[in-house]
mmCIF file of C-alpha atoms in Angstrom:
data_model
loop_
_atom_site.group_PDB
_atom_site.id
_atom_site.type_symbol
_atom_site.label_atom_id
_atom_site.label_comp_id
_atom_site.label_asym_id
_atom_site.label_seq_id
_atom_site.Cartn_x
_atom_site.Cartn_y
_atom_site.Cartn_z
ATOM 1 C CA ASP A 1 -7.364 -22.618 3.137
ATOM 2 C CA THR A 2 -4.324 -19.848 3.344
ATOM 3 C CA ALA A 3 -3.414 -18.466 -0.360
ATOM 4 C CA VAL A 4 -0.171 -16.872 0.555
ATOM 5 C CA SER A 5 1.220 -18.136 3.920
ATOM 6 C CA GLN A 6 5.194 -17.383 5.476
ATOM 7 C CA THR A 7 6.800 -18.283 7.878
ATOM 8 C CA PRO A 8 8.015 -17.539 9.666
ATOM 9 C CA LYS A 9 5.570 -14.264 10.853
ATOM 10 C CA TYR A 10 8.173 -12.766 13.887
ATOM 11 C CA LEU A 11 11.802 -13.439 13.498
ATOM 12 C CA VAL A 12 14.562 -11.583 15.640
ATOM 13 C CA THR A 13 17.956 -12.800 15.140
ATOM 14 C CA GLN A 14 21.643 -11.125 15.835
ATOM 15 C CA MET A 15 23.823 -9.259 13.314
ATOM 16 C CA GLY A 16 25.500 -11.681 11.232
ATOM 17 C CA ASN A 17 23.145 -13.895 11.791
ATOM 18 C CA ASP A 18 21.721 -16.681 8.266
ATOM 19 C CA LYS A 19 18.073 -16.718 8.235
ATOM 20 C CA SER A 20 15.399 -17.757 6.121
ATOM 21 C CA ILE A 21 11.815 -17.013 5.076
ATOM 22 C CA LYS A 22 9.619 -19.554 3.808
ATOM 23 C CA CYS A 23 6.232 -18.193 1.016
ATOM 24 C CA GLU A 24 4.050 -20.436 0.080
ATOM 25 C CA GLN A 25 1.135 -19.773 -2.828
ATOM 26 C CA ASN A 26 -2.135 -22.499 -3.415
ATOM 27 C CA LEU A 27 -3.487 -19.763 -5.806
ATOM 28 C CA GLY A 28 -1.663 -21.639 -9.199
ATOM 29 C CA HIS A 29 -0.158 -17.990 -9.861
ATOM 30 C CA ASP A 30 3.130 -18.465 -12.144
ATOM 31 C CA THR A 31 4.822 -15.656 -10.558
ATOM 32 C CA MET A 32 6.000 -14.673 -7.276
ATOM 33 C CA TYR A 33 7.978 -12.053 -6.006
ATOM 34 C CA TRP A 34 9.470 -10.604 -2.723
ATOM 35 C CA TYR A 35 9.548 -7.252 -1.288
ATOM 36 C CA LYS A 36 10.861 -5.272 2.406
ATOM 37 C CA GLN A 37 8.457 -3.189 3.690
ATOM 38 C CA ASP A 38 10.468 -0.348 5.635
ATOM 39 C CA SER A 39 9.441 1.537 9.175
ATOM 40 C CA LYS A 40 8.196 3.998 6.657
ATOM 41 C CA LYS A 41 5.543 2.048 4.908
ATOM 42 C CA PHE A 42 7.644 2.117 2.166
ATOM 43 C CA LEU A 43 7.073 -0.788 0.144
ATOM 44 C CA LYS A 44 9.656 -2.101 -2.626
ATOM 45 C CA ILE A 45 10.461 -4.798 -5.032
ATOM 46 C CA MET A 46 13.204 -6.965 -4.407
ATOM 47 C CA PHE A 47 12.996 -10.006 -6.810
ATOM 48 C CA SER A 48 10.365 -11.217 -9.085
ATOM 49 C CA TYR A 49 10.338 -15.410 -10.221
ATOM 50 C CA ASN A 50 7.895 -16.732 -13.222
ATOM 51 C CA ASN A 51 7.591 -20.690 -13.329
ATOM 52 C CA LYS A 52 11.135 -20.699 -11.302
ATOM 53 C CA GLU A 53 13.288 -18.522 -13.386
ATOM 54 C CA LEU A 54 14.209 -14.942 -11.755
ATOM 55 C CA ILE A 55 12.524 -11.717 -13.818
ATOM 56 C CA ILE A 56 13.513 -8.800 -11.372
ATOM 57 C CA ASN A 57 16.450 -8.637 -9.365
ATOM 58 C CA GLU A 58 16.090 -4.963 -8.028
ATOM 59 C CA THR A 59 19.585 -4.048 -7.055
ATOM 60 C CA VAL A 60 19.171 -6.470 -3.529
ATOM 61 C CA PRO A 61 22.897 -7.143 -2.377
ATOM 62 C CA ASN A 62 23.843 -10.275 -2.850
ATOM 63 C CA ARG A 63 22.889 -11.131 0.636
ATOM 64 C CA PHE A 64 19.549 -11.521 -0.155
ATOM 65 C CA SER A 65 19.455 -15.373 -2.318
ATOM 66 C CA PRO A 66 16.096 -16.134 -3.317
ATOM 67 C CA LYS A 67 14.969 -19.783 -3.912
ATOM 68 C CA SER A 68 12.183 -20.845 -5.831
ATOM 69 C CA PRO A 69 12.406 -25.334 -5.494
ATOM 70 C CA ASP A 70 8.189 -24.989 -7.438
ATOM 71 C CA LYS A 71 6.094 -22.408 -9.159
ATOM 72 C CA ALA A 72 4.475 -22.579 -6.031
ATOM 73 C CA HIS A 73 6.965 -21.573 -3.213
ATOM 74 C CA LEU A 74 9.659 -19.286 -3.039
ATOM 75 C CA ASN A 75 11.685 -18.385 0.013
ATOM 76 C CA LEU A 76 14.350 -15.672 1.419
ATOM 77 C CA HIS A 77 17.792 -16.151 2.457
ATOM 78 C CA ILE A 78 19.686 -13.833 4.043
ATOM 79 C CA ASN A 79 23.340 -14.542 5.112
ATOM 80 C CA SER A 80 25.197 -12.010 7.428
ATOM 81 C CA LEU A 81 22.103 -9.854 8.646
ATOM 82 C CA GLU A 82 22.849 -6.219 9.475
ATOM 83 C CA LEU A 83 20.575 -3.917 11.472
ATOM 84 C CA GLY A 84 19.990 -1.644 8.321
ATOM 85 C CA ASP A 85 17.674 -5.858 6.962
ATOM 86 C CA SER A 86 14.900 -5.454 9.554
ATOM 87 C CA ALA A 87 11.984 -4.745 8.115
ATOM 88 C CA VAL A 88 8.874 -6.319 7.362
ATOM 89 C CA TYR A 89 9.479 -8.666 4.101
ATOM 90 C CA PHE A 90 6.547 -9.485 1.721
ATOM 91 C CA CYS A 91 5.895 -12.405 -0.101
ATOM 92 C CA ALA A 92 3.219 -12.161 -2.864
ATOM 93 C CA SER A 93 2.490 -13.966 -6.276
ATOM 94 C CA SER A 94 -0.342 -13.071 -9.360
ATOM 95 C CA HIS A 95 -0.672 -14.656 -13.265
ATOM 96 C CA ASN A 96 0.975 -13.925 -15.637
ATOM 97 C CA LEU A 97 -0.599 -13.301 -18.604
ATOM 98 C CA GLY A 98 2.010 -13.298 -20.681
ATOM 99 C CA THR A 99 2.188 -9.201 -21.406
ATOM 100 C CA GLY A 100 4.506 -8.313 -19.179
ATOM 101 C CA ASP A 101 1.864 -6.193 -17.565
ATOM 102 C CA SER A 102 1.444 -6.637 -13.742
ATOM 103 C CA TYR A 103 -1.873 -7.480 -12.578
ATOM 104 C CA GLU A 104 -2.793 -8.576 -9.300
ATOM 105 C CA GLN A 105 -0.867 -9.625 -6.895
ATOM 106 C CA TYR A 106 -1.527 -10.901 -3.517
ATOM 107 C CA PHE A 107 -0.076 -10.683 -0.216
ATOM 108 C CA GLY A 108 1.125 -12.452 2.344
ATOM 109 C CA PRO A 109 0.646 -11.418 5.737
ATOM 110 C CA GLY A 110 4.471 -9.961 5.961
ATOM 111 C CA THR A 111 7.528 -11.423 8.206
ATOM 112 C CA ARG A 112 8.668 -9.153 10.832
ATOM 113 C CA LEU A 113 12.299 -9.410 10.926
ATOM 114 C CA THR A 114 14.315 -7.788 13.608
ATOM 115 C CA VAL A 115 17.728 -7.661 13.300
ATOM 116 C CA THR A 116 19.301 -6.231 17.013
ATOM 117 C CA SER B 1 13.516 4.693 -7.216
ATOM 118 C CA GLN B 2 9.682 6.284 -6.342
ATOM 119 C CA GLN B 3 6.991 6.124 -8.785
ATOM 120 C CA GLY B 4 4.234 6.605 -6.995
ATOM 121 C CA GLU B 5 3.480 9.548 -4.203
ATOM 122 C CA GLU B 6 -0.158 9.609 -2.506
ATOM 123 C CA ASP B 7 -0.868 12.846 -0.830
ATOM 124 C CA PRO B 8 -2.371 13.576 2.047
ATOM 125 C CA GLN B 9 -0.168 11.376 3.929
ATOM 126 C CA ALA B 10 -2.242 10.774 6.747
ATOM 127 C CA LEU B 11 -6.043 11.749 6.303
ATOM 128 C CA SER B 12 -8.562 11.699 9.586
ATOM 129 C CA ILE B 13 -12.261 11.728 9.619
ATOM 130 C CA GLN B 14 -15.694 10.946 11.025
ATOM 131 C CA GLU B 15 -17.829 7.427 9.859
ATOM 132 C CA GLY B 16 -19.779 8.580 6.969
ATOM 133 C CA GLU B 17 -18.238 11.015 5.559
ATOM 134 C CA ASN B 18 -16.132 10.704 1.855
ATOM 135 C CA ALA B 19 -12.879 9.685 2.186
ATOM 136 C CA THR B 20 -10.061 10.872 -1.185
ATOM 137 C CA MET B 21 -6.791 9.651 -1.514
ATOM 138 C CA ASN B 22 -4.201 10.874 -4.036
ATOM 139 C CA CYS B 23 -1.618 9.711 -6.083
ATOM 140 C CA SER B 24 0.823 10.771 -8.213
ATOM 141 C CA TYR B 25 3.448 9.402 -10.623
ATOM 142 C CA LYS B 26 5.844 10.332 -12.867
ATOM 143 C CA THR B 27 6.314 7.995 -16.299
ATOM 144 C CA SER B 28 3.916 6.177 -18.486
ATOM 145 C CA ILE B 29 1.997 3.138 -17.638
ATOM 146 C CA ASN B 30 0.383 0.341 -18.436
ATOM 147 C CA ASN B 31 -2.303 0.508 -15.647
ATOM 148 C CA LEU B 32 -2.536 1.332 -12.126
ATOM 149 C CA GLN B 33 -3.869 -0.401 -8.658
ATOM 150 C CA TRP B 34 -4.920 0.761 -5.154
ATOM 151 C CA TYR B 35 -4.232 -1.528 -2.285
ATOM 152 C CA ARG B 36 -5.206 -1.030 1.492
ATOM 153 C CA GLN B 37 -3.072 -2.603 3.715
ATOM 154 C CA ASN B 38 -4.951 -2.788 8.066
ATOM 155 C CA SER B 39 -2.038 -2.821 10.389
ATOM 156 C CA GLY B 40 0.229 -5.835 10.684
ATOM 157 C CA ARG B 41 -0.951 -7.206 7.935
ATOM 158 C CA GLY B 42 -0.621 -7.777 4.498
ATOM 159 C CA LEU B 43 -1.774 -5.824 0.999
ATOM 160 C CA VAL B 44 -4.959 -6.884 -0.657
ATOM 161 C CA HIS B 45 -5.739 -6.044 -3.689
ATOM 162 C CA LEU B 46 -9.113 -2.958 -4.078
ATOM 163 C CA ILE B 47 -9.328 -1.946 -7.325
ATOM 164 C CA LEU B 48 -6.806 -1.961 -11.325
ATOM 165 C CA ILE B 49 -7.708 0.980 -13.765
ATOM 166 C CA ARG B 50 -5.996 0.711 -17.569
ATOM 167 C CA SER B 51 -3.970 3.737 -18.621
ATOM 168 C CA ASN B 52 -7.289 4.005 -20.921
ATOM 169 C CA GLU B 53 -10.125 3.794 -18.404
ATOM 170 C CA ARG B 54 -10.723 7.459 -16.612
ATOM 171 C CA GLU B 55 -12.923 6.474 -14.175
ATOM 172 C CA LYS B 56 -13.651 2.508 -12.709
ATOM 173 C CA HIS B 57 -16.303 2.258 -9.753
ATOM 174 C CA SER B 58 -16.224 -1.230 -6.938
ATOM 175 C CA GLY B 59 -19.116 -1.218 -4.117
ATOM 176 C CA ARG B 60 -18.253 2.023 -2.122
ATOM 177 C CA LEU B 61 -14.677 2.645 -4.443
ATOM 178 C CA ARG B 62 -14.278 5.043 -7.218
ATOM 179 C CA VAL B 63 -11.315 5.220 -8.579
ATOM 180 C CA THR B 64 -10.413 8.356 -11.515
ATOM 181 C CA LEU B 65 -6.974 8.267 -13.390
ATOM 182 C CA ASP B 66 -5.955 10.975 -15.876
ATOM 183 C CA THR B 67 -3.255 9.897 -17.459
ATOM 184 C CA SER B 68 -2.079 13.815 -18.871
ATOM 185 C CA LYS B 69 -1.841 15.264 -15.531
ATOM 186 C CA LYS B 70 0.042 11.543 -14.123
ATOM 187 C CA SER B 71 -2.428 11.468 -11.333
ATOM 188 C CA SER B 72 -5.210 9.049 -9.856
ATOM 189 C CA SER B 73 -7.687 9.226 -7.216
ATOM 190 C CA LEU B 74 -9.174 6.761 -5.029
ATOM 191 C CA LEU B 75 -12.416 7.680 -3.265
ATOM 192 C CA ILE B 76 -13.927 5.877 -0.353
ATOM 193 C CA THR B 77 -17.604 6.382 0.919
ATOM 194 C CA ALA B 78 -19.702 6.549 3.633
ATOM 195 C CA SER B 79 -16.881 5.864 5.348
ATOM 196 C CA ARG B 80 -16.319 2.623 8.257
ATOM 197 C CA ALA B 81 -14.993 2.172 10.888
ATOM 198 C CA ALA B 82 -13.214 -1.452 9.186
ATOM 199 C CA ASP B 83 -11.665 1.284 6.520
ATOM 200 C CA THR B 84 -9.031 2.663 8.515
ATOM 201 C CA ALA B 85 -5.945 1.839 7.496
ATOM 202 C CA SER B 86 -3.269 2.666 4.856
ATOM 203 C CA TYR B 87 -3.875 2.554 1.396
ATOM 204 C CA PHE B 88 -0.850 2.308 -1.688
ATOM 205 C CA CYS B 89 -1.202 3.559 -5.064
ATOM 206 C CA ALA B 90 0.898 0.826 -7.704
ATOM 207 C CA THR B 91 2.256 1.751 -11.308
ATOM 208 C CA SER B 92 2.544 -1.300 -13.273
ATOM 209 C CA GLN B 93 4.727 0.170 -16.529
ATOM 210 C CA GLY B 94 5.400 -3.424 -17.581
ATOM 211 C CA ALA B 95 7.992 -6.078 -16.690
ATOM 212 C CA GLN B 96 5.926 -8.003 -14.442
ATOM 213 C CA LYS B 97 6.297 -4.997 -11.476
ATOM 214 C CA LEU B 98 4.034 -2.957 -9.226
ATOM 215 C CA VAL B 99 5.873 0.265 -8.204
ATOM 216 C CA PHE B 100 4.188 1.401 -4.771
ATOM 217 C CA GLY B 101 3.843 4.895 -3.118
ATOM 218 C CA GLN B 102 3.978 5.389 0.628
ATOM 219 C CA GLY B 103 -0.052 5.041 1.070
ATOM 220 C CA THR B 104 -2.074 7.560 3.024
ATOM 221 C CA ARG B 105 -3.379 6.348 6.504
ATOM 222 C CA LEU B 106 -6.849 6.555 6.337
ATOM 223 C CA THR B 107 -8.337 7.063 10.549
ATOM 224 C CA ILE B 108 -11.987 6.920 10.087
ATOM 225 C CA ASN B 109 -13.202 7.971 13.821
ATOM 226 C CA PRO B 110 -16.152 6.896 15.109
#
């Protein structure tokens, strides 16, 4: 009964490859997010979707393409992986109360991506 | 650009002592949130304080917010070994976006 789940937990791949990370939430939330946490623990938002619609795209290279088939799923596809993409990627979800404000977010366990 | 900055970056105390972490931010906010991250895990929401609130309590946690100084503090009383984790503040400025600081790494020594 995990609230926010991500697969895989670990991903080791070579430069130039294409990979995907999947995220699912069973909390009934309308909004889902992807964050990147670097080696210094700095957590930065990449994308946000509300009811399958992209609402935030934080100057992420277009090699990163999120896809939301329904409001419970938000997947992240990365093309032509680079060394600098190595990080931990977190999916999160939250309610959307329509105020434009951000409320409590629920995070998945993270996917540690290592590009060699 | 990074919004919140936590201070100190690392804190080590004895079990039973109180731990205080600070967060400063740069722009006006709607609310400020604190999260905990255990090693190798995702973030867990601890507490949310709105911009019109000055103090909030939850169990052993006490959060204060001073919007005039653009700062917040998180106090953990009677610390336990299980409190060992990284603690992040995050600010909400609208647009359904949270901006996180770099965190304070808290170590509770038994």
